[in-house]
CSV table of C-alpha atoms in Angstrom, one decimal:
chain,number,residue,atom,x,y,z
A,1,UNK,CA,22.3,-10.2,-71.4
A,2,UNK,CA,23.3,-12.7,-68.7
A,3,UNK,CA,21.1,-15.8,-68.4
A,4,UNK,CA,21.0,-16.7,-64.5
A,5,UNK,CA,21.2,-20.4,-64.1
A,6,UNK,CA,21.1,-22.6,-60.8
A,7,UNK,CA,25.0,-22.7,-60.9
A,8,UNK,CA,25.0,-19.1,-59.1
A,9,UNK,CA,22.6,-20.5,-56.4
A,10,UNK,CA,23.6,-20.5,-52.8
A,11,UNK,CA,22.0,-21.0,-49.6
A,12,UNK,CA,23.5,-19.9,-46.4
A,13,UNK,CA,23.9,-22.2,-43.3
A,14,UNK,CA,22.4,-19.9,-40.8
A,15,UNK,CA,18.7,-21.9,-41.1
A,16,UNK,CA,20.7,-24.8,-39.8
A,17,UNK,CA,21.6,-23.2,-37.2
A,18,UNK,CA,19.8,-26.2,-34.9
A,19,UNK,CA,21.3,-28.9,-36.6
A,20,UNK,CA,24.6,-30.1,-37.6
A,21,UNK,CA,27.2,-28.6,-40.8
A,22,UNK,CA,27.0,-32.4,-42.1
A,23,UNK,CA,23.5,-32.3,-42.1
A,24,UNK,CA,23.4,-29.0,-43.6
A,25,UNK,CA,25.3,-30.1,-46.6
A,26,UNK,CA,23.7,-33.6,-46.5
A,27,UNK,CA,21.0,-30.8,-47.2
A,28,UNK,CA,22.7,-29.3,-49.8
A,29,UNK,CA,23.8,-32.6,-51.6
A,30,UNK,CA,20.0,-33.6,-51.8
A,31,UNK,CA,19.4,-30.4,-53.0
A,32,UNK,CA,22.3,-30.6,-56.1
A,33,UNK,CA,23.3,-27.3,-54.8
A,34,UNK,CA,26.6,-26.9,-54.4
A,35,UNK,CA,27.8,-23.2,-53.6
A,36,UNK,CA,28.4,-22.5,-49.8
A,37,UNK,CA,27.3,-19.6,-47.3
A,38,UNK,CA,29.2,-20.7,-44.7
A,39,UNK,CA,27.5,-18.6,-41.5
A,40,UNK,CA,30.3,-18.4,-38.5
A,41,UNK,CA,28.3,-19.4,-35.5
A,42,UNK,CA,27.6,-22.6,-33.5
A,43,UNK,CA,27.2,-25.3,-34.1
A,44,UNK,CA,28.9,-24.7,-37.6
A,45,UNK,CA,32.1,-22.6,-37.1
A,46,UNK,CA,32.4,-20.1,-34.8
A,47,UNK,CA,35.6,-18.4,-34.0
A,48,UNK,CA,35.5,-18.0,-30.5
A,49,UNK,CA,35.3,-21.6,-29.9
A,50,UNK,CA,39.1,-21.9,-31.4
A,51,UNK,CA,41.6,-19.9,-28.7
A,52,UNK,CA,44.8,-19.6,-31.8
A,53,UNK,CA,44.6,-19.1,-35.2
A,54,UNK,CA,46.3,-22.0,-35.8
A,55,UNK,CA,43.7,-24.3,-34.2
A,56,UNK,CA,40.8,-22.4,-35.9
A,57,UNK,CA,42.6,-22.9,-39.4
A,58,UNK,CA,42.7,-27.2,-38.3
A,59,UNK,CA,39.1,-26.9,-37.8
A,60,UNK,CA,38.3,-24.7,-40.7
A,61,UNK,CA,41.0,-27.3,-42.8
A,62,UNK,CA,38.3,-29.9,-42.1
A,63,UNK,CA,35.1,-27.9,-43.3
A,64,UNK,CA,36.5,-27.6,-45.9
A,65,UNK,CA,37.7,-31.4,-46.8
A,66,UNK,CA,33.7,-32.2,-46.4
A,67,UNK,CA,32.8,-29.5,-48.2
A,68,UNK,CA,35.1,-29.8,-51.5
A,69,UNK,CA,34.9,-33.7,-51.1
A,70,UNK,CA,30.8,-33.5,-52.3
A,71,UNK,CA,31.6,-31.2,-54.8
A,72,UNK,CA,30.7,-28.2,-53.1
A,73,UNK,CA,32.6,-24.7,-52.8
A,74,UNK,CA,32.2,-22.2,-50.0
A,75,UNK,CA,31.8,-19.1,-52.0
A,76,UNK,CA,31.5,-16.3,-48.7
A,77,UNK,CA,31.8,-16.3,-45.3
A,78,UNK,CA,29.0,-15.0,-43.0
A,79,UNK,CA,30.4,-14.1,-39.3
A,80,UNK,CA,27.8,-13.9,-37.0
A,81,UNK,CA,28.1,-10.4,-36.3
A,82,UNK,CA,24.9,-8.7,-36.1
A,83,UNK,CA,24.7,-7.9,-32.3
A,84,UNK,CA,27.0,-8.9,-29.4
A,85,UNK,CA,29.5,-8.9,-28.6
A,86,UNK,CA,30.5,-7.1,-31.7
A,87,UNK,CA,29.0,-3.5,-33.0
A,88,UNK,CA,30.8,-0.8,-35.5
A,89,UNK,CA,29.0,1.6,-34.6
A,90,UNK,CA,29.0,1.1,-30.6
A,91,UNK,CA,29.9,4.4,-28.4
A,92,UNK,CA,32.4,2.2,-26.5
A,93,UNK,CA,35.9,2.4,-28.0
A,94,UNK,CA,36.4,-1.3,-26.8
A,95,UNK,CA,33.7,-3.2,-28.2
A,96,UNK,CA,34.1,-1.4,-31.7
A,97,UNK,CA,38.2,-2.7,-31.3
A,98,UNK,CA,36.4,-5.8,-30.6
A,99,UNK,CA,34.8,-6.3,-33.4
A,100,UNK,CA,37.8,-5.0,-36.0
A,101,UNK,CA,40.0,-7.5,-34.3
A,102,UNK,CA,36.8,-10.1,-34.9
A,103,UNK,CA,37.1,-8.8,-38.7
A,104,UNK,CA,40.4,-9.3,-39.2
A,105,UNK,CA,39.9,-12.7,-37.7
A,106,UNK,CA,37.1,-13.6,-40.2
A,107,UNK,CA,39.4,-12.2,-43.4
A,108,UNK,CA,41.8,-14.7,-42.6
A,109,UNK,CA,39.1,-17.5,-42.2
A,110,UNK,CA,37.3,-16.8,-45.2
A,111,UNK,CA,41.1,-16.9,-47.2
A,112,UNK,CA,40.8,-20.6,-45.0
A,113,UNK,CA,38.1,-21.4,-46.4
A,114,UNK,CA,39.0,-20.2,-50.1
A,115,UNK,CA,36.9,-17.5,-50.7
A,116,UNK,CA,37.6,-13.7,-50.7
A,117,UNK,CA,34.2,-12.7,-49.7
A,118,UNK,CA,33.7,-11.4,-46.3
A,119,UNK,CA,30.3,-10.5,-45.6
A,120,UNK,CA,29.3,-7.3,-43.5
A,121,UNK,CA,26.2,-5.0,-41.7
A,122,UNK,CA,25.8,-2.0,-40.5
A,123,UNK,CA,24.5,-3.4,-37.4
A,124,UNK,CA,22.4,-1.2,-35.5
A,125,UNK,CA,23.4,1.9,-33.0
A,126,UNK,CA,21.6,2.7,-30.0
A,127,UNK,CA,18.5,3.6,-30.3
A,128,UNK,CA,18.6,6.7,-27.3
A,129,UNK,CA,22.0,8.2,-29.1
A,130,UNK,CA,21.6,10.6,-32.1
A,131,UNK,CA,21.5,8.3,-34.9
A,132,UNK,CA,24.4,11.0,-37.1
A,133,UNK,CA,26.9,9.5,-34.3
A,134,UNK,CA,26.3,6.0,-34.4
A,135,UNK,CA,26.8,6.7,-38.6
A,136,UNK,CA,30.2,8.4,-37.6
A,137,UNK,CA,31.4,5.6,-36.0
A,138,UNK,CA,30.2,2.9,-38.3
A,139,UNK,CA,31.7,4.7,-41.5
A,140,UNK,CA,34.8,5.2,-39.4
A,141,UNK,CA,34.9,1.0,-38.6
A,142,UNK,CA,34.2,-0.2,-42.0
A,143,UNK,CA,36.7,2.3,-43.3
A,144,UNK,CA,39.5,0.5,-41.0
A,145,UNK,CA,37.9,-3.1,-41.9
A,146,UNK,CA,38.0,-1.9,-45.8
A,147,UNK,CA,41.9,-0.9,-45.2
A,148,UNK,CA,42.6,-4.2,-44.1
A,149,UNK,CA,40.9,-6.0,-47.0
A,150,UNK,CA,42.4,-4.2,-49.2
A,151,UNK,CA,45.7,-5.4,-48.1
A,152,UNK,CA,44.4,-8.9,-47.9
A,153,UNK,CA,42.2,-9.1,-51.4
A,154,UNK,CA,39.3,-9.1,-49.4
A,155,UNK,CA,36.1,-8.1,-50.6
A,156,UNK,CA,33.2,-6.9,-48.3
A,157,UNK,CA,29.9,-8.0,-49.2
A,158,UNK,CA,27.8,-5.3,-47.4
A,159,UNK,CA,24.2,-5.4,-47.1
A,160,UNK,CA,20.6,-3.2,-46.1
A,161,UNK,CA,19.1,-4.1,-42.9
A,162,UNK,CA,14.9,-3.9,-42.3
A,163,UNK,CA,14.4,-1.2,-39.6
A,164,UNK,CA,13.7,-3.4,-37.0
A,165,UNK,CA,17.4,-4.9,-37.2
A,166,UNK,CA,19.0,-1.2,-37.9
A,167,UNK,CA,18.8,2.4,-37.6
A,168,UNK,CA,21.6,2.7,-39.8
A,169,UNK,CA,21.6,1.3,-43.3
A,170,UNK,CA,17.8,0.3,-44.4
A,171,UNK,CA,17.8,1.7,-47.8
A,172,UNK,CA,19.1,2.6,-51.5
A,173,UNK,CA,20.3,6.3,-50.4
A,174,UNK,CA,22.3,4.8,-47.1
A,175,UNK,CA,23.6,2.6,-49.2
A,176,UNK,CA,24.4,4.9,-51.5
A,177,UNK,CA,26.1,6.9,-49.2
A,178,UNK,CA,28.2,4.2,-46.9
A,179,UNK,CA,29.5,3.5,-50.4
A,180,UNK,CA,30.9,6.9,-51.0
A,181,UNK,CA,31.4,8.2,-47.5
A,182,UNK,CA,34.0,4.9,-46.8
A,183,UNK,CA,34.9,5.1,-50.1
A,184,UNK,CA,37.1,1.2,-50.7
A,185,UNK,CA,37.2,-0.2,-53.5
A,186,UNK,CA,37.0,-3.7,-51.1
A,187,UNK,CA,33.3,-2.5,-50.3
A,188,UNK,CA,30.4,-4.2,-52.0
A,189,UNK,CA,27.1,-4.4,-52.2
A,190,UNK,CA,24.6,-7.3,-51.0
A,191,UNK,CA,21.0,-6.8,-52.5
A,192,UNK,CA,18.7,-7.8,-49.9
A,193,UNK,CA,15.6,-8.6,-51.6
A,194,UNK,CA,13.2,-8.8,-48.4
A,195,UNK,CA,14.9,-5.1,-46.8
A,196,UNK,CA,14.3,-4.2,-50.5
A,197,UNK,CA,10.5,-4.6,-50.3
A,198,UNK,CA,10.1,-3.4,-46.9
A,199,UNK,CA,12.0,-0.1,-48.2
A,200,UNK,CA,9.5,0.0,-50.9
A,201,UNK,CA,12.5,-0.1,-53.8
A,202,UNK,CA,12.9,-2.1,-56.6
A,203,UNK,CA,16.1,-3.9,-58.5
A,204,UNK,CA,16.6,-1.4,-61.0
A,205,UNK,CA,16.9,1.5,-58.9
A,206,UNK,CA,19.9,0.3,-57.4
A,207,UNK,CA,21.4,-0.6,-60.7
A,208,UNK,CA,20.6,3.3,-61.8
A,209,UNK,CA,22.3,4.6,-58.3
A,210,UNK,CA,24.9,2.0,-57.4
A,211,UNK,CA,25.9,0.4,-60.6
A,212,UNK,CA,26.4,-2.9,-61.7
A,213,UNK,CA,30.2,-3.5,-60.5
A,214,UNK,CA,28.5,-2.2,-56.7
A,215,UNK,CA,26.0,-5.2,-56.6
A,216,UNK,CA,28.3,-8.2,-56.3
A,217,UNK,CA,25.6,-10.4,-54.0
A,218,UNK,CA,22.1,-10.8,-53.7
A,219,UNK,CA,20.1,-12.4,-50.9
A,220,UNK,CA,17.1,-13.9,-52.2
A,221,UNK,CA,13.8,-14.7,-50.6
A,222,UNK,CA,10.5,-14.3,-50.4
A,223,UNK,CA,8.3,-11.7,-48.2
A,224,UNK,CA,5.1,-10.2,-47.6
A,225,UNK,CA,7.2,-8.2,-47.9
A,226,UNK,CA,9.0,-8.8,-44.5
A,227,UNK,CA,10.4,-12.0,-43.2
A,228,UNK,CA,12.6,-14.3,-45.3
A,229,UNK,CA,10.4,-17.2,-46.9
A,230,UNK,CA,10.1,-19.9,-48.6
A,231,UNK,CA,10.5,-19.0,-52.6
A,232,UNK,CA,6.3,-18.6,-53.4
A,233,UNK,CA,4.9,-18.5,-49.7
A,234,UNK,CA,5.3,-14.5,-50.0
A,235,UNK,CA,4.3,-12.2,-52.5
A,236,UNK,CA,7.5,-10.4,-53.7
A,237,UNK,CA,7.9,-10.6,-57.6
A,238,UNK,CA,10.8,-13.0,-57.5
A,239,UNK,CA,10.5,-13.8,-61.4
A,240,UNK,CA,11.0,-10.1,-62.2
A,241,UNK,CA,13.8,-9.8,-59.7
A,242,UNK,CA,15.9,-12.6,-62.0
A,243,UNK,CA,14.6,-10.9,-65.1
A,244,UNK,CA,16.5,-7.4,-63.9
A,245,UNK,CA,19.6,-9.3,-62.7
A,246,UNK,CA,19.9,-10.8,-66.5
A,247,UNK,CA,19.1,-7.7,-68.1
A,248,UNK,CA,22.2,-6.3,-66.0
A,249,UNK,CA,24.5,-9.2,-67.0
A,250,UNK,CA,25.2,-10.6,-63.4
A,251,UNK,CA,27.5,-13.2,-62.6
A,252,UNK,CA,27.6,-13.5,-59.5
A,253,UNK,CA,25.9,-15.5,-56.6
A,254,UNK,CA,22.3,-15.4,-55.4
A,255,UNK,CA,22.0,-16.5,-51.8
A,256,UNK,CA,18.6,-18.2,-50.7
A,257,UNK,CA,18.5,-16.6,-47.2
A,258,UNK,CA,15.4,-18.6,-46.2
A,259,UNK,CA,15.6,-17.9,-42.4
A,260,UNK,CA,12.6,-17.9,-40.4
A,261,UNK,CA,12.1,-19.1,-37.1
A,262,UNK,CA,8.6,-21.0,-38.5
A,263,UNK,CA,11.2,-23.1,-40.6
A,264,UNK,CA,13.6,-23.7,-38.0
A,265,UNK,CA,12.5,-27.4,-37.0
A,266,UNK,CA,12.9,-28.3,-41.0
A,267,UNK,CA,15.3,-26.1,-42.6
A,268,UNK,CA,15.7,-29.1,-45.4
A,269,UNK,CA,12.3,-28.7,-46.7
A,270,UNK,CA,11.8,-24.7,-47.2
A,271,UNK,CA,14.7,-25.0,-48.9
A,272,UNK,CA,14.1,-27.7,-51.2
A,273,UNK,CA,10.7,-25.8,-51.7
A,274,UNK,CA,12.8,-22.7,-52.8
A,275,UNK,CA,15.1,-24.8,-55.0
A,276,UNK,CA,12.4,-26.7,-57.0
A,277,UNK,CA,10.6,-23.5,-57.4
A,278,UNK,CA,13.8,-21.8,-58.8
A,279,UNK,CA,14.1,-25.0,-61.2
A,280,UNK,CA,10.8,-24.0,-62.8
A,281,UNK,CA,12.3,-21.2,-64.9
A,282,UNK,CA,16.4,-21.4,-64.2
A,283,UNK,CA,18.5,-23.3,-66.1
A,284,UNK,CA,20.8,-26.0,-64.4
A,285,UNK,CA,23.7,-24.5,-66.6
A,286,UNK,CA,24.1,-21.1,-68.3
């Protein structure tokens, strides 16, 4: 048995996303947290905003100075992908091309940025077109992302959605089956703890359907069970969630993905909420 300890903890940059990345890791430093989900959109790093690869790799080169100078690692990359311009499972031949291209883009960032983990949703399909077609085509794109991480030593960190963000992948049997329909052994799976609870699931049932090599990520907040809280403002059993994770032996990162428009104005403090309340049971080291 694993014992979980606040070296695996990471919070991802996307509840900055209305202030700077040095005051997000000013954040972080405050925080003595020092594992890195950088999210790829402005005013932190997006892609779009660097016309050649060669200029986005200068920019990304200087992330990452700040970043390893405090200590810090960036341990996944989150490109902001979730709705448009990009879609996998869009009936237009050119936006799903789109997005690939905007995968392949991210692979090499993340590689940038020295991590292997690229992470990945479903996204959702439109809502007036059989749902069995916008599966088809998502299976289809993740199947052509997964060939190119492959090749690259990329893993994809994929996660469930809540069903107001998808119509796709919501729960432990789409999981299940994404898994096995795209069939990679680049594709991963991202726990999301809040999806989780709406879903009505618990921990161990995807440990009994997935397996433990599957679950490489977890995002970790607190919910109601919807929304993504502060650690103790919801009422998901967060406690038992670390127990299962330790009874499974995992390694790996967990993500505080505190994002919440009601936080927005003061990202710093939920977070350092969630952080102290984490330090009440979790050990500094393991």
């Amino acid at each position: 048995m694993s014992i979980i300890s606040m070296d695996q903890i990471a919070v991802m940059s996307v509840q900055y996303s209305h202030y700077t990345f040095d005051y997000y890791l000013d954040s972080m430093k405050r925080c003595n947290v020092r594992n890195i989900d950088l999210w790829g959109g402005s005013p932190h790093y997006c892609r779009l905003d660097y016309p050649t690869s060669a200029a986005a790799a200068r920019k990304i080169h200087e992330l990452r100075n700040k970043v390893e100078s405090l200590g810090m690692k960036i341990v996944i990359y989150t490109p902001e992908t979730l709705s448009y311009p990009y879609s996998i499972s869009a009936p237009e031949q050119s936006i799903r091309d789109r997005t690939l291209d905007y995968f392949d883009m991210a692979m090499d960032d993340a590689l940038e940025m020295g991590t292997n983990r690229l992470f990945i949703n479903s996204g959702c399909s439109p809502l007036d077109i059989p749902r069995e077609k916008g599966w088809a085509r998502a299976v289809e794109s993740i199947q052509k992302i997964c060939e190119i991480a492959e090749k690259k030593g990329i893993t994809m960190i994929l996660e469930q959605l809540q069903p107001y963000e998808s119509n796709l992948l919501i729960n432990l049997p789409q999981m299940d089956a994404m898994l096995r329909e795209v069939h990679s052994p680049a594709l991963r799976t991202c726990v999301d703890l809040v999806a989780m609870g709406v879903s009505g699931e618990n921990l161990e049932d995807y440990y009994t359907t997935l397996g433990k090599e599957s679950i490489q990520f977890i995002h970790f907040a607190d919910g109601n069970p919807s929304g993504h809280y502060i650690l103790s403002d919801g009422n998901l059993p967060l406690k038992e969630y670390i127990q299962t994770l330790e009874k499974h032996d995992y390694t790996s990162i967990i993500d505080l993905e505190i994002n919440d428009p009601i936080y927005w104005a003061d990202p710093h403090t939920s977070v350092k909420k969630s952080v102290d309340y984490l330090r009440k049971f979790i050990p500094e080291h393991s």
